[in-house]
Coordinates of C-alpha atoms in Angstrom, one line a residue:
Chain X
M113 CA 7.7 -9.5 -35.3
A114 CA 4.1 -10.0 -34.6
A115 CA 3.2 -12.9 -32.4
P116 CA 0.5 -15.3 -34.0
L117 CA -2.9 -14.5 -32.0
E118 CA -5.8 -16.5 -31.4
E119 CA -8.3 -13.9 -32.7
P120 CA -8.4 -13.7 -36.8
G121 CA -7.2 -10.4 -37.9
G122 CA -5.1 -9.8 -34.8
Q123 CA -2.4 -7.1 -35.4
G124 CA 0.2 -8.3 -32.9
P125 CA 0.8 -6.9 -29.6
G126 CA 0.5 -3.2 -30.5
G127 CA -3.0 -3.9 -31.4
L128 CA -4.0 -6.0 -28.3
P129 CA -6.7 -4.4 -26.3
P130 CA -4.9 -1.8 -23.6
L131 CA -4.2 -3.3 -20.5
P132 CA -6.6 -2.4 -17.7
G133 CA -5.5 0.5 -16.0
I134 CA -6.8 2.5 -13.0
D135 CA -5.0 5.6 -14.3
A136 CA -3.9 4.6 -17.8
P137 CA -2.4 8.1 -18.6
A138 CA 0.2 7.5 -15.8
R139 CA 1.7 4.5 -17.3
R140 CA 5.4 6.5 -17.8
P141 CA 7.5 6.2 -14.7
P142 CA 8.1 9.6 -12.8
R143 CA 11.6 10.5 -14.1
S144 CA 12.0 14.2 -12.8
G145 CA 13.5 14.1 -9.4
A146 CA 11.8 11.4 -8.6
R147 CA 14.4 9.9 -6.1
R148 CA 14.2 11.0 -2.9
E149 CA 17.4 11.4 -0.6
W150 CA 17.7 10.9 3.3
Q151 CA 18.0 13.9 5.0
D152 CA 18.2 14.9 8.5
A153 CA 15.4 16.9 9.9
R154 CA 15.3 18.9 12.8
V155 CA 12.6 18.3 15.5
L156 CA 11.3 21.9 15.9
E157 CA 8.4 20.5 18.4
V158 CA 6.6 17.4 19.7
R159 CA 2.9 18.1 20.4
R160 CA 0.9 15.8 22.6
E161 CA -2.3 14.4 20.8
T162 CA -3.7 11.8 22.9
A163 CA -2.4 9.6 25.6
R164 CA -0.9 7.4 23.0
A165 CA -0.2 9.8 19.9
S166 CA 2.2 12.4 19.6
T167 CA 3.0 14.9 16.7
Y168 CA 6.6 15.7 15.7
R169 CA 7.0 18.8 13.6
L170 CA 10.3 18.7 11.6
G171 CA 12.0 21.2 9.8
L172 CA 13.5 20.0 6.5
P173 CA 16.8 21.0 4.9
R174 CA 15.4 20.2 1.5
W175 CA 11.8 20.6 1.5
E176 CA 9.4 19.9 -1.2
P177 CA 5.6 20.5 -1.2
H178 CA 4.0 17.1 -0.7
V179 CA 0.5 16.0 -1.8
P180 CA -1.9 15.6 0.9
G181 CA -1.9 11.9 1.7
Q182 CA 1.8 11.1 1.2
H183 CA 4.2 9.8 3.5
Y184 CA 7.6 10.2 4.8
V185 CA 9.9 7.3 5.8
V186 CA 11.6 7.6 9.2
R187 CA 15.2 6.0 9.7
L188 CA 16.7 5.0 13.2
V189 CA 20.3 3.9 13.2
A190 CA 21.7 2.2 16.2
P191 CA 25.6 2.9 17.0
D192 CA 26.2 -0.8 15.6
G193 CA 24.6 -0.1 12.5
Y194 CA 21.3 -1.7 13.1
R195 CA 18.5 0.2 11.3
A196 CA 14.9 0.3 11.4
E197 CA 12.4 2.2 9.1
R198 CA 8.5 2.9 9.2
S199 CA 6.6 4.9 7.1
Y200 CA 4.5 7.8 8.6
S201 CA 1.5 10.1 6.9
V202 CA 2.3 13.5 6.8
A203 CA -0.3 15.5 8.6
S204 CA 0.4 18.9 7.8
P205 CA -0.7 20.7 4.5
P206 CA 1.8 21.5 1.8
S207 CA 0.9 25.2 2.8
D208 CA 3.3 24.7 5.8
E209 CA 6.4 25.6 3.9
G210 CA 9.8 24.2 5.2
V211 CA 8.2 21.3 7.4
I212 CA 6.2 18.7 7.8
E213 CA 4.2 17.2 10.9
L214 CA 4.1 13.2 11.1
T215 CA 1.7 12.1 13.9
V216 CA 2.9 8.8 15.5
E217 CA 1.0 6.5 17.6
R218 CA 2.9 4.6 20.4
L219 CA 2.2 0.7 19.3
A220 CA 2.2 -1.8 22.0
D221 CA 5.5 -3.6 20.7
G222 CA 6.5 -0.6 18.6
E223 CA 10.2 -0.3 18.0
V224 CA 10.3 2.8 16.1
S225 CA 7.1 4.7 17.7
A226 CA 8.3 3.7 21.3
Y227 CA 12.0 5.0 20.4
L228 CA 9.9 8.4 19.2
H229 CA 7.9 8.8 21.9
D230 CA 10.7 8.1 24.6
G231 CA 13.8 9.5 22.9
I232 CA 12.8 12.4 20.8
A233 CA 12.7 15.9 21.8
P234 CA 12.8 19.5 20.2
G235 CA 16.5 20.1 19.0
D236 CA 16.8 16.4 17.9
E237 CA 17.7 15.3 14.6
L238 CA 15.5 12.6 12.6
T239 CA 16.7 11.0 9.4
V240 CA 13.6 11.1 6.8
R241 CA 13.1 10.4 3.0
G242 CA 9.9 11.5 1.2
P243 CA 7.4 12.4 0.1
F244 CA 6.3 8.8 -1.1
G245 CA 3.0 7.7 -2.5
G246 CA 0.9 8.8 -5.6
W247 CA -2.3 7.0 -5.1
F248 CA -4.2 8.1 -1.9
V249 CA -3.5 11.5 -2.6
W250 CA -5.8 14.4 -2.9
R251 CA -5.1 17.8 -4.6
G252 CA -7.7 19.9 -3.3
D253 CA -9.8 20.5 -6.4
T254 CA -12.3 17.8 -6.8
P255 CA -15.1 16.5 -4.2
A256 CA -13.7 14.4 -1.4
V257 CA -15.1 12.0 1.0
L258 CA -12.8 11.1 3.8
V259 CA -13.3 8.0 6.2
G260 CA -10.7 7.3 8.9
G261 CA -10.5 5.2 11.9
G262 CA -8.1 5.7 14.6
S263 CA -4.7 7.0 13.7
G264 CA -6.0 6.4 10.0
V265 CA -7.2 9.8 10.3
V266 CA -3.5 11.3 9.9
P267 CA -3.4 11.7 6.1
L268 CA -7.1 12.6 6.0
M269 CA -5.9 15.4 8.2
A270 CA -3.3 16.6 5.8
M271 CA -6.4 16.8 3.1
H272 CA -8.8 18.5 5.7
R273 CA -6.1 21.1 6.3
H274 CA -5.2 21.6 2.7
W275 CA -8.9 21.9 2.1
R276 CA -9.1 24.8 4.6
A277 CA -5.8 26.3 3.6
T278 CA -7.0 26.5 0.0
G279 CA -10.2 28.2 0.8
R280 CA -12.6 25.2 0.5
R281 CA -12.5 25.0 -3.6
A282 CA -14.1 21.6 -3.6
P283 CA -16.5 20.0 -1.6
L284 CA -15.3 17.8 1.3
R285 CA -17.1 15.7 3.8
M286 CA -15.4 13.4 6.6
A287 CA -16.1 10.6 9.2
V288 CA -13.8 10.1 11.8
A289 CA -14.3 7.1 14.1
A290 CA -12.3 6.6 17.4
R291 CA -13.1 4.7 20.4
S292 CA -13.5 7.6 22.8
P293 CA -13.1 11.3 22.7
E294 CA -9.9 10.9 24.6
E295 CA -8.6 9.1 21.7
L296 CA -9.6 11.3 19.1
L297 CA -6.7 12.9 17.2
Y298 CA -7.1 16.7 16.1
R299 CA -10.5 17.1 18.1
S300 CA -10.5 20.7 17.9
E301 CA -10.4 21.0 14.2
Y302 CA -13.4 19.3 13.0
G303 CA -16.5 21.4 11.7
D304 CA -19.9 20.7 10.1
E305 CA -18.4 18.8 7.5
T306 CA -17.3 15.8 9.9
L307 CA -19.3 13.1 11.4
L308 CA -17.7 11.8 14.6
A309 CA -18.5 8.3 15.6
F310 CA -17.1 6.8 18.8
S311 CA -17.5 3.3 19.3
R312 CA -16.9 2.6 23.1
A313 CA -17.6 6.0 24.9
V314 CA -19.2 9.1 23.4
P315 CA -19.0 12.8 25.1
E316 CA -22.0 13.8 27.4
G317 CA -24.9 15.0 25.4
S318 CA -23.9 13.2 22.1
P319 CA -26.7 12.6 20.0
R320 CA -25.2 9.8 18.5
P321 CA -25.2 6.6 20.6
R322 CA -21.7 4.7 20.6
G323 CA -21.2 2.0 18.1
R324 CA -19.1 1.4 14.9
L325 CA -19.8 3.5 11.8
T326 CA -22.9 2.8 10.1
A327 CA -24.3 3.2 6.4
A328 CA -26.8 5.8 8.3
D329 CA -23.7 7.7 9.6
L330 CA -22.1 7.8 6.0
E331 CA -25.0 8.3 3.7
P332 CA -25.8 12.1 4.4
L333 CA -21.9 12.4 3.6
L334 CA -21.8 11.2 0.0
L335 CA -20.9 13.8 -2.6
P336 CA -21.6 13.4 -6.4
G337 CA -18.5 12.6 -8.4
A338 CA -16.4 12.2 -5.1
T339 CA -13.4 10.2 -4.6
H340 CA -13.6 8.3 -1.3
Y341 CA -10.4 8.0 0.8
V342 CA -10.8 5.2 3.6
C343 CA -7.8 4.7 6.0
G344 CA -7.3 2.4 9.0
S345 CA -6.9 -0.7 10.5
T346 CA -7.5 -3.7 8.4
P347 CA -10.9 -4.5 10.1
F348 CA -11.9 -0.9 10.1
A349 CA -11.1 -0.1 6.4
G350 CA -13.0 -3.4 5.5
H351 CA -15.9 -2.2 7.0
A352 CA -15.8 1.1 5.9
E353 CA -15.2 0.1 2.2
E354 CA -18.4 -2.6 2.4
L355 CA -20.5 0.6 3.8
L356 CA -19.5 2.4 1.0
L357 CA -20.0 -0.2 -1.6
G358 CA -23.3 -0.9 -0.3
L359 CA -24.5 2.5 -0.4
G360 CA -23.8 2.4 -4.2
V361 CA -20.4 4.1 -4.3
P362 CA -18.3 2.5 -7.5
A363 CA -15.3 0.4 -6.5
D364 CA -13.1 2.7 -8.6
A365 CA -14.1 5.8 -6.7
I366 CA -12.8 4.3 -3.4
R367 CA -9.2 4.5 -2.2
V368 CA -7.9 2.5 0.7
E369 CA -4.8 2.8 2.6
R370 CA -4.6 0.2 5.6
F371 CA -2.4 -0.8 8.4
G372 CA -2.1 -3.4 11.0
G373 CA -2.4 -7.3 11.0
G374 CA -4.7 -9.1 9.0
Chain V
M1170 CA 20.9 15.2 22.7
A1171 CA 18.6 12.5 21.3
K1172 CA 18.4 9.1 23.4
L1173 CA 20.5 6.4 21.8
F1174 CA 18.2 4.0 19.3
E1175 CA 19.4 0.4 20.3
G1176 CA 16.5 -1.2 18.5
R1177 CA 15.3 -4.5 19.5
S1178 CA 17.6 -7.1 20.2
R1179 CA 19.3 -8.6 17.2
A1180 CA 22.0 -11.0 18.7
G1181 CA 19.3 -13.2 17.0
R1182 CA 18.4 -11.3 14.1
D1183 CA 17.3 -13.9 11.5
P1184 CA 19.5 -13.8 8.5
R1185 CA 16.6 -14.3 6.3
L1186 CA 15.4 -10.8 7.0
P1187 CA 16.7 -8.6 4.3
P1188 CA 18.1 -5.1 5.2
G1189 CA 15.3 -2.8 6.8
Q1190 CA 12.9 -5.7 7.1
Y1191 CA 11.2 -6.8 10.5
D1192 CA 9.6 -10.1 10.8
V1193 CA 5.8 -10.1 11.3
G1194 CA 5.9 -13.4 12.9
G1195 CA 2.4 -15.0 12.7
G1196 CA 0.9 -12.0 11.3
W1197 CA 0.0 -11.2 7.6
P1198 CA -0.8 -7.6 7.2
V1199 CA -3.3 -6.8 4.4
L1200 CA -2.3 -3.9 2.1
T1201 CA -4.5 -2.8 -0.8
A1202 CA -5.3 0.4 -2.8
E1203 CA -8.5 -0.4 -3.6
P1204 CA -11.9 -2.1 -2.3
T1205 CA -11.2 -5.9 -1.7
P1206 CA -13.1 -7.2 -5.0
R1207 CA -15.3 -10.3 -4.7
V1208 CA -14.1 -12.9 -7.5
E1209 CA -15.8 -16.3 -7.3
R1210 CA -13.8 -19.0 -8.3
D1211 CA -16.3 -20.2 -11.1
A1212 CA -15.8 -16.9 -12.5
W1213 CA -12.1 -16.5 -12.4
T1214 CA -10.2 -16.8 -15.4
F1215 CA -6.3 -16.3 -16.3
R1216 CA -5.2 -15.2 -19.6
V1217 CA -1.9 -15.1 -20.9
D1218 CA -1.4 -13.2 -24.5
G1219 CA 1.0 -10.6 -26.2
L1220 CA 4.1 -12.2 -27.7
V1221 CA 3.1 -15.9 -27.5
D1222 CA 2.5 -18.7 -29.9
A1223 CA -1.2 -19.2 -29.0
A1224 CA -2.6 -17.0 -26.5
R1225 CA -4.8 -18.9 -23.8
T1226 CA -7.4 -18.4 -21.0
W1227 CA -7.7 -21.1 -18.3
S1228 CA -10.7 -21.6 -16.1
W1229 CA -10.2 -22.5 -12.1
A1230 CA -10.8 -26.1 -13.3
D1231 CA -8.2 -25.7 -16.2
V1232 CA -5.5 -24.9 -13.5
Q1233 CA -6.6 -27.5 -11.0
R1234 CA -5.9 -30.0 -13.7
L1235 CA -2.1 -28.4 -13.8
A1236 CA 0.7 -30.2 -11.7
A1237 CA 0.3 -28.2 -8.1
T1238 CA 3.6 -27.3 -6.4
T1239 CA 4.0 -26.0 -2.9
W1240 CA 6.6 -23.1 -2.4
R1241 CA 7.9 -22.8 1.2
G1242 CA 9.8 -19.7 1.9
D1243 CA 9.9 -15.9 3.0
I1244 CA 8.0 -13.2 1.6
H1245 CA 8.8 -9.4 1.9
C1246 CA 6.6 -6.4 1.8
V1247 CA 8.2 -2.8 0.6
T1248 CA 6.3 -1.3 3.9
T1249 CA 8.9 -3.3 5.7
W1250 CA 7.3 -6.4 7.0
S1251 CA 8.8 -9.8 6.1
K1252 CA 6.8 -12.9 6.7
L1253 CA 9.0 -16.2 7.0
D1254 CA 8.6 -19.7 6.5
T1255 CA 5.2 -19.6 4.9
A1256 CA 3.9 -22.0 2.1
F1257 CA 1.8 -21.5 -0.7
T1258 CA 0.2 -23.9 -3.1
G1259 CA -0.4 -23.4 -6.8
V1260 CA 1.2 -23.9 -10.0
D1261 CA 4.6 -22.9 -11.4
L1262 CA 4.1 -20.2 -13.9
D1263 CA 6.6 -21.7 -16.4
V1264 CA 3.8 -24.5 -16.8
L1265 CA 1.5 -22.0 -18.2
L1266 CA 4.1 -20.0 -20.3
D1267 CA 5.4 -23.2 -21.6
E1268 CA 1.6 -24.0 -22.8
V1269 CA 1.3 -20.9 -24.7
G1270 CA 4.9 -20.9 -26.1
V1271 CA 6.9 -17.6 -25.3
S1272 CA 8.2 -15.8 -28.3
P1273 CA 12.0 -15.1 -28.5
S1274 CA 11.2 -11.6 -28.7
A1275 CA 9.4 -11.5 -25.3
T1276 CA 11.6 -9.5 -22.7
H1277 CA 8.8 -8.5 -20.2
V1278 CA 5.7 -9.2 -18.8
V1279 CA 3.0 -7.3 -17.2
A1280 CA 0.7 -8.7 -14.9
W1281 CA -3.0 -7.2 -14.4
S1282 CA -5.6 -8.0 -11.8
S1283 CA -9.7 -8.2 -12.1
T1284 CA -9.4 -4.6 -10.5
G1285 CA -7.2 -3.2 -13.1
Y1286 CA -4.1 -3.0 -10.9
T1287 CA -1.0 -4.1 -13.2
T1288 CA 2.5 -4.6 -12.4
N1289 CA 5.8 -5.2 -14.6
L1290 CA 8.4 -7.8 -14.5
P1291 CA 11.6 -8.6 -16.7
L1292 CA 10.7 -12.0 -18.2
A1293 CA 13.7 -13.4 -16.5
E1294 CA 12.3 -12.8 -13.1
V1295 CA 9.4 -15.1 -13.7
R1296 CA 11.1 -18.0 -15.3
G1297 CA 12.9 -21.0 -14.1
G1298 CA 10.9 -21.9 -11.0
K1299 CA 10.8 -18.1 -9.6
A1300 CA 7.0 -17.4 -9.8
F1301 CA 3.8 -18.9 -9.3
L1302 CA -0.1 -18.7 -9.5
V1303 CA -1.1 -19.7 -6.1
W1304 CA -4.5 -20.5 -4.5
E1305 CA -3.8 -21.8 -1.1
H1306 CA -1.5 -20.8 1.8
E1307 CA -0.7 -23.2 4.6
G1308 CA -2.9 -25.8 3.0
Q1309 CA -6.2 -23.1 3.2
P1310 CA -8.0 -21.6 0.3
L1311 CA -6.2 -18.2 -0.2
P1312 CA -8.4 -15.6 1.8
R1313 CA -10.0 -12.8 -0.4
E1314 CA -8.2 -10.0 1.3
H1315 CA -4.9 -11.7 0.3
G1316 CA -5.9 -12.1 -3.4
G1317 CA -8.0 -15.2 -3.1
P1318 CA -9.3 -17.1 -5.0
V1319 CA -5.6 -16.6 -7.2
R1320 CA -2.9 -14.4 -6.9
M1321 CA 0.7 -14.2 -8.3
L1322 CA 3.6 -15.3 -6.2
V1323 CA 7.0 -13.8 -7.0
P1324 CA 8.6 -14.3 -3.6
H1325 CA 12.1 -13.0 -4.4
L1326 CA 10.7 -9.6 -5.0
Y1327 CA 8.6 -7.1 -2.9
F1328 CA 5.2 -8.3 -2.7
W1329 CA 3.6 -5.6 -4.6
K1330 CA 4.8 -7.7 -7.7
S1331 CA 2.6 -10.6 -6.6
T1332 CA -0.5 -9.3 -8.0
K1333 CA -3.7 -10.1 -6.2
W1334 CA -6.7 -11.4 -7.6
V1335 CA -4.7 -11.6 -10.7
S1336 CA -6.4 -12.2 -14.1
G1337 CA -3.8 -12.0 -16.9
L1338 CA -0.3 -11.9 -17.9
R1339 CA 0.9 -10.0 -21.2
L1340 CA 4.3 -10.8 -22.8
L1341 CA 5.8 -7.9 -24.6
D1342 CA 9.0 -6.8 -26.3
H1343 CA 9.6 -3.7 -24.0
D1344 CA 8.9 -2.7 -20.2
E1345 CA 5.5 -1.1 -19.4
P1346 CA 5.6 0.2 -15.7
G1347 CA 2.7 -0.7 -13.7
F1348 CA 0.4 0.7 -10.9
W1349 CA 3.1 1.3 -8.3
E1350 CA 6.1 1.6 -10.8
T1351 CA 4.5 4.8 -11.9
R1352 CA 4.0 6.1 -8.7
G1353 CA 7.3 6.5 -7.4
Y1354 CA 8.4 2.9 -6.6
H1355 CA 11.3 0.8 -7.8
E1356 CA 11.0 -0.9 -11.2
L1357 CA 12.4 -4.3 -10.0
G1358 CA 12.3 -4.4 -6.2
D1359 CA 14.8 -7.0 -5.0
P1360 CA 14.4 -7.0 -1.2
W1361 CA 18.0 -7.8 -0.8
R1362 CA 19.5 -4.8 -2.5
E1363 CA 16.2 -2.6 -0.9
Q1364 CA 15.1 -1.6 -4.2
R1365 CA 11.8 0.3 -2.6
Y1366 CA 11.6 3.4 -4.5
D1367 CA 12.4 5.0 -8.1
G1368 CA 16.2 5.3 -8.5
D1369 CA 17.0 3.1 -5.4

């Protein structure tokens, strides 16, 4: 039954203009194997990254390749049944088969992050579920500009590592902001493609003065046709997206993942 | 052997918190998938179309003339934070749906935002005082990063159903999964049943 429409000549709902869609072809839900079950992962290695961040390398009984940018959920259960769950981005590339690496920053009042830092060692088990997320992802075959602040660099590092592991098929540029060199994650992995911006303390001899990310920092990184991935705290992400928009990057070419209070 | 996880003290765990959620207290995290759009009040419009007697578009001034309502309660995000006892002011969605006259064949709605974000809801989940269009939070204009000037509020479902910068609602006789629902998230999103991901 066609509903009366205000426009003359309307054809009923089937004839309405299409709903706006960021990614219109994906309007059907994923049906095949979309359900992810909880599984007990084995902690293979715990790697200290900075004073406040560690990487947990987990072996999964049922592993499937994630898309760089996706996350897993970690579940902790207390003896009385109390549960806490948190999402953590995968830092490792999908070529690292059978395992995932999660980098977790210890938060001042963190319930889960504090437990992981104090209570988890190689040989332990952790209950996880994933991978999840189908928007903040990069498959490696289109130009990408990555802008990360603090631990927001974690999902971007999965993309960076994927880019290297697959022979740099598409152009990639990266900007990483950290307070100081001591707080920079994955410091040995950046090359010419990456701009490092330290806001409070710079390494000796650094050509860039300390200070927050600027348009002048990002301008040389822009790539034609790129998707821009911004990840960090709410203030950082807001600042970075304003810089990109100010440089003429279209809003629909920017994907944002934020965390923290606002 | 891993150290025992004890978690935070929960003798006083608030019964208003659904399973798996934590209380974010006075904070209000901002979660978005796109750059925050700048929507001016005077340029904002809200359209209801699809299976209705007469589709209609409201302006900011139009919705301000409707009977305002303040809802106070708890909101829950699928990323596990909840914000308890918080107030929004706006208009009951029933008021707008009654104005356009919902067709008996309508079973679902799709809400969309000015950014192109969409989310789907069974019609029954937005009828009967369960969903709102809101423009104030705790008596202040809704901040832009939280969807201002006007967002949807469907507080009994995970908050991705509460479309920010909302600009329309379409009534359909079938379900049409939206942005997150096509990306692995649950069709309905009831926090009390922990319907986070597809298949939960």
